[in-house]
Amino acid sequence: MEMIFALITLIGALFLFLGALGLVRMPDVYNRMQAGTKATTLGTILFSLGIGLANFGSGWCGKIVIIILFVIATNPVSSNVIARAAHFSGIKLAKLSLKDELKEDDEKTEGGTL
Amino acid sequence: MNKAKSFIIATILLFITWILLSGIATQEVIFGGITALIISLLFLTRLTVLGDIKFGIKPFIFSIGYFFLFSWELLKSNLDVARRVISPKLPINPGIVKVKTKLKSPLGRAFLANSITLTPGTLTVEMRGEYFYIHWIDVTGCDINCATDKIVAKFEKYLEVIFG
């Protein structure tokens, strides 16, 4: 049993590593955010879950549940706010991007509404 | 009505959080927690957001369905990102697209935005009225209707029943 829980933790760590690799490889801030948000969310969930299952029945097991729920609730919000701030402060998309409809709409209404 | 509902839901949620955090469920912990919760929540008059949640059998079934859909999408999105990061050619066609949502309640929209961020290749950048602006890692010559179908529709179906 212990092996399985260790494996879950290992897979979580692997996803965290892939998130870090994505930060290095992606071309612009928005794509980096994509890799950073998704991989770290599942990575943290699996990592905590493996530790929680290995210590099932001890008093602090519930705290693992709380950690997982908070990560799910807050991780996307923070990345959304960072991406929004990046776009409004004028950081451009990478050259290979196909379109930017938010910028088009902003130009239509001259600056947009913050 | 909305306020009373908010009060009940907030009490239940915070009580569960309290029990999970304390880790033990003796009499003192339970009754002390309930007393403290009710006293502190009586001063909370502006919280009406949680009142959007609907009670009933159908919303309950749909929230379970939403949970499984969300977990599945989260897993898929991670494998998708992993595939893109590992492959040497870095196959991405990024761009920001506009999608439309029917949801009205603030909580439902927050859930939708969060779900979109955690699904394959999409990241919510801005919410403006009924439009969401979404950074999509694989734009494939889609107009607004097709993007809405691909990104929003599957979650909207569930969230519409749960939050209205």
GROMACS .gro file of N, CA and C in nm, chain A:
model
  342
    1MET      N    1   0.084  -0.120   0.000
    1MET     CA    2   0.000   0.000   0.000
    1MET      C    3   0.087   0.126   0.000
    2GLU      N    4   0.190   0.121   0.086
    2GLU     CA    5   0.277   0.237   0.098
    2GLU      C    6   0.337   0.275  -0.036
    3MET      N    7   0.366   0.173  -0.118
    3MET     CA    8   0.424   0.195  -0.249
    3MET      C    9   0.332   0.278  -0.338
    4ILE      N   10   0.202   0.243  -0.334
    4ILE     CA   11   0.105   0.313  -0.418
    4ILE      C   12   0.100   0.462  -0.381
    5PHE      N   13   0.094   0.490  -0.250
    5PHE     CA   14   0.087   0.630  -0.206
    5PHE      C   15   0.214   0.704  -0.246
    6ALA      N   16   0.327   0.637  -0.232
    6ALA     CA   17   0.453   0.699  -0.272
    6ALA      C   18   0.451   0.729  -0.421
    7LEU      N   19   0.389   0.637  -0.498
    7LEU     CA   20   0.381   0.656  -0.642
    7LEU      C   21   0.294   0.778  -0.676
    8ILE      N   22   0.182   0.793  -0.604
    8ILE     CA   23   0.095   0.909  -0.627
    8ILE      C   24   0.173   1.038  -0.602
    9THR      N   25   0.247   1.041  -0.491
    9THR     CA   26   0.329   1.158  -0.460
    9THR      C   27   0.432   1.184  -0.569
   10LEU      N   28   0.490   1.075  -0.619
   10LEU     CA   29   0.592   1.089  -0.723
   10LEU      C   30   0.531   1.148  -0.851
   11ILE      N   31   0.412   1.099  -0.887
   11ILE     CA   32   0.347   1.153  -1.007
   11ILE      C   33   0.318   1.302  -0.990
   12GLY      N   34   0.273   1.339  -0.869
   12GLY     CA   35   0.251   1.481  -0.841
   12GLY      C   36   0.378   1.562  -0.860
   13ALA      N   37   0.488   1.510  -0.808
   13ALA     CA   38   0.616   1.580  -0.822
   13ALA      C   39   0.654   1.593  -0.969
   14LEU      N   40   0.622   1.486  -1.046
   14LEU     CA   41   0.652   1.488  -1.189
   14LEU      C   42   0.575   1.601  -1.259
   15PHE      N   43   0.447   1.618  -1.224
   15PHE     CA   44   0.369   1.726  -1.285
   15PHE      C   45   0.425   1.862  -1.246
   16LEU      N   46   0.468   1.876  -1.121
   16LEU     CA   47   0.530   2.003  -1.079
   16LEU      C   48   0.655   2.030  -1.162
   17PHE      N   49   0.733   1.925  -1.189
   17PHE     CA   50   0.853   1.941  -1.271
   17PHE      C   51   0.816   1.986  -1.412
   18LEU      N   52   0.710   1.923  -1.468
   18LEU     CA   53   0.669   1.961  -1.604
   18LEU      C   54   0.622   2.106  -1.607
   19GLY      N   55   0.555   2.150  -1.499
   19GLY     CA   56   0.515   2.291  -1.492
   19GLY      C   57   0.636   2.382  -1.498
   20ALA      N   58   0.741   2.346  -1.423
   20ALA     CA   59   0.863   2.427  -1.424
   20ALA      C   60   0.928   2.427  -1.561
   21LEU      N   61   0.926   2.309  -1.626
   21LEU     CA   62   0.983   2.299  -1.760
   21LEU      C   63   0.904   2.387  -1.858
   22GLY      N   64   0.771   2.388  -1.840
   22GLY     CA   65   0.688   2.473  -1.925
   22GLY      C   66   0.722   2.619  -1.909
   23LEU      N   67   0.751   2.662  -1.787
   23LEU     CA   68   0.789   2.801  -1.763
   23LEU      C   69   0.911   2.838  -1.845
   24VAL      N   70   1.004   2.744  -1.859
   24VAL     CA   71   1.126   2.773  -1.933
   24VAL      C   72   1.100   2.771  -2.083
   25ARG      N   73   1.020   2.675  -2.129
   25ARG     CA   74   1.011   2.653  -2.273
   25ARG      C   75   0.911   2.743  -2.346
   26MET      N   76   0.804   2.784  -2.277
   26MET     CA   77   0.698   2.858  -2.348
   26MET      C   78   0.745   2.997  -2.392
   27PRO      N   79   0.687   3.049  -2.500
   27PRO     CA   80   0.741   3.172  -2.558
   27PRO      C   81   0.698   3.303  -2.489
   28ASP      N   82   0.576   3.312  -2.435
   28ASP     CA   83   0.539   3.440  -2.374
   28ASP      C   84   0.468   3.419  -2.241
   29VAL      N   85   0.432   3.530  -2.175
   29VAL     CA   86   0.384   3.523  -2.038
   29VAL      C   87   0.253   3.445  -2.027
   30TYR      N   88   0.166   3.456  -2.129
   30TYR     CA   89   0.035   3.389  -2.120
   30TYR      C   90   0.050   3.238  -2.132
   31ASN      N   91   0.136   3.197  -2.224
   31ASN     CA   92   0.158   3.053  -2.238
   31ASN      C   93   0.229   2.995  -2.116
   32ARG      N   94   0.317   3.075  -2.057
   32ARG     CA   95   0.383   3.029  -1.935
   32ARG      C   96   0.280   3.011  -1.823
   33MET      N   97   0.187   3.103  -1.820
   33MET     CA   98   0.082   3.095  -1.719
   33MET      C   99   0.001   2.967  -1.735
   34GLN      N  100  -0.025   2.931  -1.860
   34GLN     CA  101  -0.100   2.807  -1.886
   34GLN      C  102  -0.029   2.688  -1.825
   35ALA      N  103   0.100   2.676  -1.856
   35ALA     CA  104   0.176   2.562  -1.803
   35ALA      C  105   0.184   2.571  -1.651
   36GLY      N  106   0.212   2.691  -1.601
   36GLY     CA  107   0.227   2.708  -1.458
   36GLY      C  108   0.102   2.674  -1.380
   37THR      N  109  -0.013   2.722  -1.427
   37THR     CA  110  -0.136   2.702  -1.349
   37THR      C  111  -0.179   2.556  -1.346
   38LYS      N  112  -0.193   2.498  -1.464
   38LYS     CA  113  -0.253   2.363  -1.472
   38LYS      C  114  -0.164   2.259  -1.406
   39ALA      N  115  -0.036   2.259  -1.442
   39ALA     CA  116   0.052   2.155  -1.391
   39ALA      C  117   0.068   2.167  -1.240
   40THR      N  118   0.078   2.291  -1.189
   40THR     CA  119   0.098   2.302  -1.044
   40THR      C  120  -0.028   2.265  -0.968
   41THR      N  121  -0.147   2.290  -1.028
   41THR     CA  122  -0.270   2.253  -0.956
   41THR      C  123  -0.276   2.103  -0.936
   42LEU      N  124  -0.268   2.026  -1.045
   42LEU     CA  125  -0.277   1.880  -1.029
   42LEU      C  126  -0.156   1.826  -0.954
   43GLY      N  127  -0.039   1.887  -0.976
   43GLY     CA  128   0.080   1.843  -0.905
   43GLY      C  129   0.063   1.855  -0.754
   44THR      N  130   0.016   1.972  -0.710
   44THR     CA  131  -0.003   1.992  -0.566
   44THR      C  132  -0.109   1.900  -0.511
   45ILE      N  133  -0.219   1.880  -0.589
   45ILE     CA  134  -0.326   1.793  -0.542
   45ILE      C  135  -0.273   1.651  -0.521
   46LEU      N  136  -0.204   1.597  -0.622
   46LEU     CA  137  -0.156   1.459  -0.610
   46LEU      C  138  -0.050   1.445  -0.501
   47PHE      N  139   0.036   1.545  -0.494
   47PHE     CA  140   0.142   1.543  -0.392
   47PHE      C  141   0.081   1.536  -0.252
   48SER      N  142  -0.017   1.625  -0.225
   48SER     CA  143  -0.080   1.627  -0.093
   48SER      C  144  -0.161   1.500  -0.070
   49LEU      N  145  -0.227   1.454  -0.176
   49LEU     CA  146  -0.313   1.335  -0.164
   49LEU      C  147  -0.231   1.213  -0.125
   50GLY      N  148  -0.115   1.196  -0.188
   50GLY     CA  149  -0.030   1.083  -0.154
   50GLY      C  150   0.012   1.085  -0.009
   51ILE      N  151   0.052   1.204   0.039
   51ILE     CA  152   0.093   1.215   0.179
   51ILE      C  153  -0.026   1.191   0.272
   52GLY      N  154  -0.143   1.247   0.235
   52GLY     CA  155  -0.262   1.232   0.318
   52GLY      C  156  -0.305   1.086   0.327
   53LEU      N  157  -0.303   1.014   0.216
   53LEU     CA  158  -0.346   0.874   0.217
   53LEU      C  159  -0.250   0.788   0.297
   54ALA      N  160  -0.120   0.820   0.290
   54ALA     CA  161  -0.022   0.741   0.364
   54ALA      C  162  -0.042   0.757   0.515
   55ASN      N  163  -0.097   0.872   0.557
   55ASN     CA  164  -0.118   0.895   0.700
   55ASN      C  165  -0.266   0.895   0.734
   56PHE      N  166  -0.344   0.816   0.660
   56PHE     CA  167  -0.489   0.818   0.678
   56PHE      C  168  -0.527   0.781   0.821
   57GLY      N  169  -0.620   0.858   0.879
   57GLY     CA  170  -0.665   0.827   1.014
   57GLY      C  171  -0.601   0.912   1.120
   58SER      N  172  -0.488   0.975   1.088
   58SER     CA  173  -0.428   1.064   1.187
   58SER      C  174  -0.505   1.196   1.188
   59GLY      N  175  -0.484   1.274   1.292
   59GLY     CA  176  -0.567   1.392   1.316
   59GLY      C  177  -0.560   1.498   1.208
   60TRP      N  178  -0.448   1.508   1.137
   60TRP     CA  179  -0.435   1.620   1.044
   60TRP      C  180  -0.474   1.585   0.901
   61CYS      N  181  -0.538   1.469   0.883
   61CYS     CA  182  -0.579   1.429   0.750
   61CYS      C  183  -0.673   1.530   0.685
   62GLY      N  184  -0.763   1.584   0.768
   62GLY     CA  185  -0.860   1.681   0.717
   62GLY      C  186  -0.793   1.805   0.660
   63LYS      N  187  -0.678   1.838   0.714
   63LYS     CA  188  -0.608   1.958   0.666
   63LYS      C  189  -0.565   1.941   0.522
   64ILE      N  190  -0.535   1.815   0.483
   64ILE     CA  191  -0.498   1.790   0.344
   64ILE      C  192  -0.616   1.823   0.253
   65VAL      N  193  -0.737   1.783   0.296
   65VAL     CA  194  -0.856   1.815   0.217
   65VAL      C  195  -0.870   1.965   0.201
   66ILE      N  196  -0.849   2.037   0.311
   66ILE     CA  197  -0.859   2.184   0.306
   66ILE      C  198  -0.756   2.241   0.208
   67ILE      N  199  -0.634   2.190   0.216
   67ILE     CA  200  -0.528   2.240   0.127
   67ILE      C  201  -0.570   2.220  -0.019
   68ILE      N  202  -0.621   2.099  -0.051
   68ILE     CA  203  -0.658   2.070  -0.189
   68ILE      C  204  -0.769   2.164  -0.236
   69LEU      N  205  -0.872   2.182  -0.152
   69LEU     CA  206  -0.983   2.269  -0.192
   69LEU      C  207  -0.935   2.413  -0.213
   70PHE      N  208  -0.846   2.460  -0.124
   70PHE     CA  209  -0.798   2.598  -0.139
   70PHE      C  210  -0.714   2.615  -0.264
   71VAL      N  211  -0.634   2.514  -0.295
   71VAL     CA  212  -0.553   2.522  -0.417
   71VAL      C  213  -0.643   2.529  -0.540
   72ILE      N  214  -0.748   2.443  -0.542
   72ILE     CA  215  -0.838   2.445  -0.657
   72ILE      C  216  -0.908   2.581  -0.668
   73ALA      N  217  -0.945   2.638  -0.554
   73ALA     CA  218  -1.022   2.763  -0.559
   73ALA      C  219  -0.935   2.883  -0.591
   74THR      N  220  -0.810   2.886  -0.543
   74THR     CA  221  -0.733   3.009  -0.555
   74THR      C  222  -0.634   3.012  -0.670
   75ASN      N  223  -0.586   2.895  -0.713
   75ASN     CA  224  -0.483   2.893  -0.817
   75ASN      C  225  -0.532   2.955  -0.949
   76PRO      N  226  -0.651   2.917  -0.999
   76PRO     CA  227  -0.699   2.979  -1.122
   76PRO      C  228  -0.726   3.128  -1.107
   77VAL      N  229  -0.774   3.169  -0.990
   77VAL     CA  230  -0.804   3.311  -0.970
   77VAL      C  231  -0.677   3.394  -0.981
   78SER      N  232  -0.570   3.347  -0.915
   78SER     CA  233  -0.446   3.423  -0.917
   78SER      C  234  -0.391   3.432  -1.058
   79SER      N  235  -0.397   3.320  -1.134
   79SER     CA  236  -0.341   3.326  -1.269
   79SER      C  237  -0.426   3.414  -1.359
   80ASN      N  238  -0.558   3.413  -1.335
   80ASN     CA  239  -0.647   3.502  -1.411
   80ASN      C  240  -0.610   3.648  -1.388
   81VAL      N  241  -0.588   3.684  -1.260
   81VAL     CA  242  -0.556   3.823  -1.228
   81VAL      C  243  -0.421   3.863  -1.286
   82ILE      N  244  -0.323   3.773  -1.280
   82ILE     CA  245  -0.191   3.805  -1.335
   82ILE      C  246  -0.200   3.825  -1.486
   83ALA      N  247  -0.275   3.734  -1.554
   83ALA     CA  248  -0.287   3.746  -1.700
   83ALA      C  249  -0.357   3.876  -1.736
   84ARG      N  250  -0.460   3.911  -1.660
   84ARG     CA  251  -0.536   4.034  -1.686
   84ARG      C  252  -0.445   4.156  -1.670
   85ALA      N  253  -0.370   4.156  -1.559
   85ALA     CA  254  -0.280   4.268  -1.533
   85ALA      C  255  -0.174   4.278  -1.642
   86ALA      N  256  -0.123   4.161  -1.685
   86ALA     CA  257  -0.021   4.161  -1.790
   86ALA      C  258  -0.077   4.221  -1.918
   87HIS      N  259  -0.202   4.184  -1.952
   87HIS     CA  260  -0.259   4.235  -2.076
   87HIS      C  261  -0.283   4.385  -2.069
   88PHE      N  262  -0.329   4.431  -1.953
   88PHE     CA  263  -0.358   4.575  -1.943
   88PHE      C  264  -0.232   4.659  -1.934
   89SER      N  265  -0.122   4.600  -1.886
   89SER     CA  266   0.001   4.678  -1.882
   89SER      C  267   0.075   4.669  -2.015
   90GLY      N  268   0.011   4.606  -2.115
   90GLY     CA  269   0.062   4.616  -2.251
   90GLY      C  270   0.164   4.512  -2.291
   91ILE      N  271   0.171   4.402  -2.217
   91ILE     CA  272   0.264   4.297  -2.259
   91ILE      C  273   0.206   4.225  -2.380
   92LYS      N  274   0.285   4.216  -2.486
   92LYS     CA  275   0.234   4.161  -2.612
   92LYS      C  276   0.237   4.009  -2.611
   93LEU      N  277   0.150   3.951  -2.694
   93LEU     CA  278   0.154   3.807  -2.712
   93LEU      C  279   0.273   3.770  -2.799
   94ALA      N  280   0.315   3.645  -2.790
   94ALA     CA  281   0.428   3.600  -2.869
   94ALA      C  282   0.398   3.616  -3.018
   95LYS      N  283   0.504   3.622  -3.099
   95LYS     CA  284   0.486   3.652  -3.242
   95LYS      C  285   0.403   3.548  -3.314
   96LEU      N  286   0.409   3.421  -3.268
   96LEU     CA  287   0.337   3.318  -3.341
   96LEU      C  288   0.189   3.314  -3.306
   97SER      N  289   0.142   3.406  -3.220
   97SER     CA  290   0.001   3.408  -3.184
   97SER      C  291  -0.084   3.443  -3.305
   98LEU      N  292  -0.205   3.385  -3.308
   98LEU     CA  293  -0.289   3.402  -3.427
   98LEU      C  294  -0.380   3.524  -3.418
   99LYS      N  295  -0.440   3.545  -3.302
   99LYS     CA  296  -0.524   3.665  -3.291
   99LYS      C  297  -0.537   3.710  -3.147
  100ASP      N  298  -0.581   3.835  -3.127
  100ASP     CA  299  -0.598   3.891  -2.994
  100ASP      C  300  -0.727   3.973  -2.995
  101GLU      N  301  -0.839   3.908  -2.967
  101GLU     CA  302  -0.967   3.977  -2.978
  101GLU      C  303  -0.990   4.077  -2.865
  102LEU      N  304  -0.923   4.055  -2.752
  102LEU     CA  305  -0.937   4.152  -2.643
  102LEU      C  306  -0.877   4.286  -2.682
  103LYS      N  307  -0.759   4.279  -2.749
  103LYS     CA  308  -0.694   4.402  -2.792
  103LYS      C  309  -0.778   4.472  -2.900
  104GLU      N  310  -0.832   4.392  -2.992
  104GLU     CA  311  -0.917   4.450  -3.096
  104GLU      C  312  -1.034   4.524  -3.035
  105ASP      N  313  -1.099   4.463  -2.936
  105ASP     CA  314  -1.213   4.527  -2.873
  105ASP      C  315  -1.173   4.651  -2.796
  106ASP      N  316  -1.055   4.646  -2.735
  106ASP     CA  317  -1.006   4.762  -2.662
  106ASP      C  318  -0.984   4.879  -2.756
  107GLU      N  319  -0.930   4.849  -2.874
  107GLU     CA  320  -0.904   4.956  -2.970
  107GLU      C  321  -1.034   5.016  -3.022
  108LYS      N  322  -1.137   4.932  -3.033
  108LYS     CA  323  -1.267   4.982  -3.079
  108LYS      C  324  -1.323   5.085  -2.982
  109THR      N  325  -1.312   5.056  -2.852
  109THR     CA  326  -1.369   5.146  -2.752
  109THR      C  327  -1.265   5.244  -2.698
  110GLU      N  328  -1.151   5.253  -2.765
  110GLU     CA  329  -1.044   5.346  -2.730
  110GLU      C  330  -1.000   5.333  -2.586
  111GLY      N  331  -0.918   5.234  -2.561
  111GLY     CA  332  -0.861   5.217  -2.428
  111GLY      C  333  -0.938   5.119  -2.344
  112GLY      N  334  -1.064   5.104  -2.370
  112GLY     CA  335  -1.142   5.006  -2.296
  112GLY      C  336  -1.183   5.056  -2.159
  113THR      N  337  -1.255   4.971  -2.088
  113THR     CA  338  -1.301   5.008  -1.955
  113THR      C  339  -1.231   4.920  -1.854
  114LEU      N  340  -1.158   4.982  -1.765
  114LEU     CA  341  -1.086   4.902  -1.666
  114LEU      C  342  -1.174   4.875  -1.545
   0.00000   0.00000   0.00000
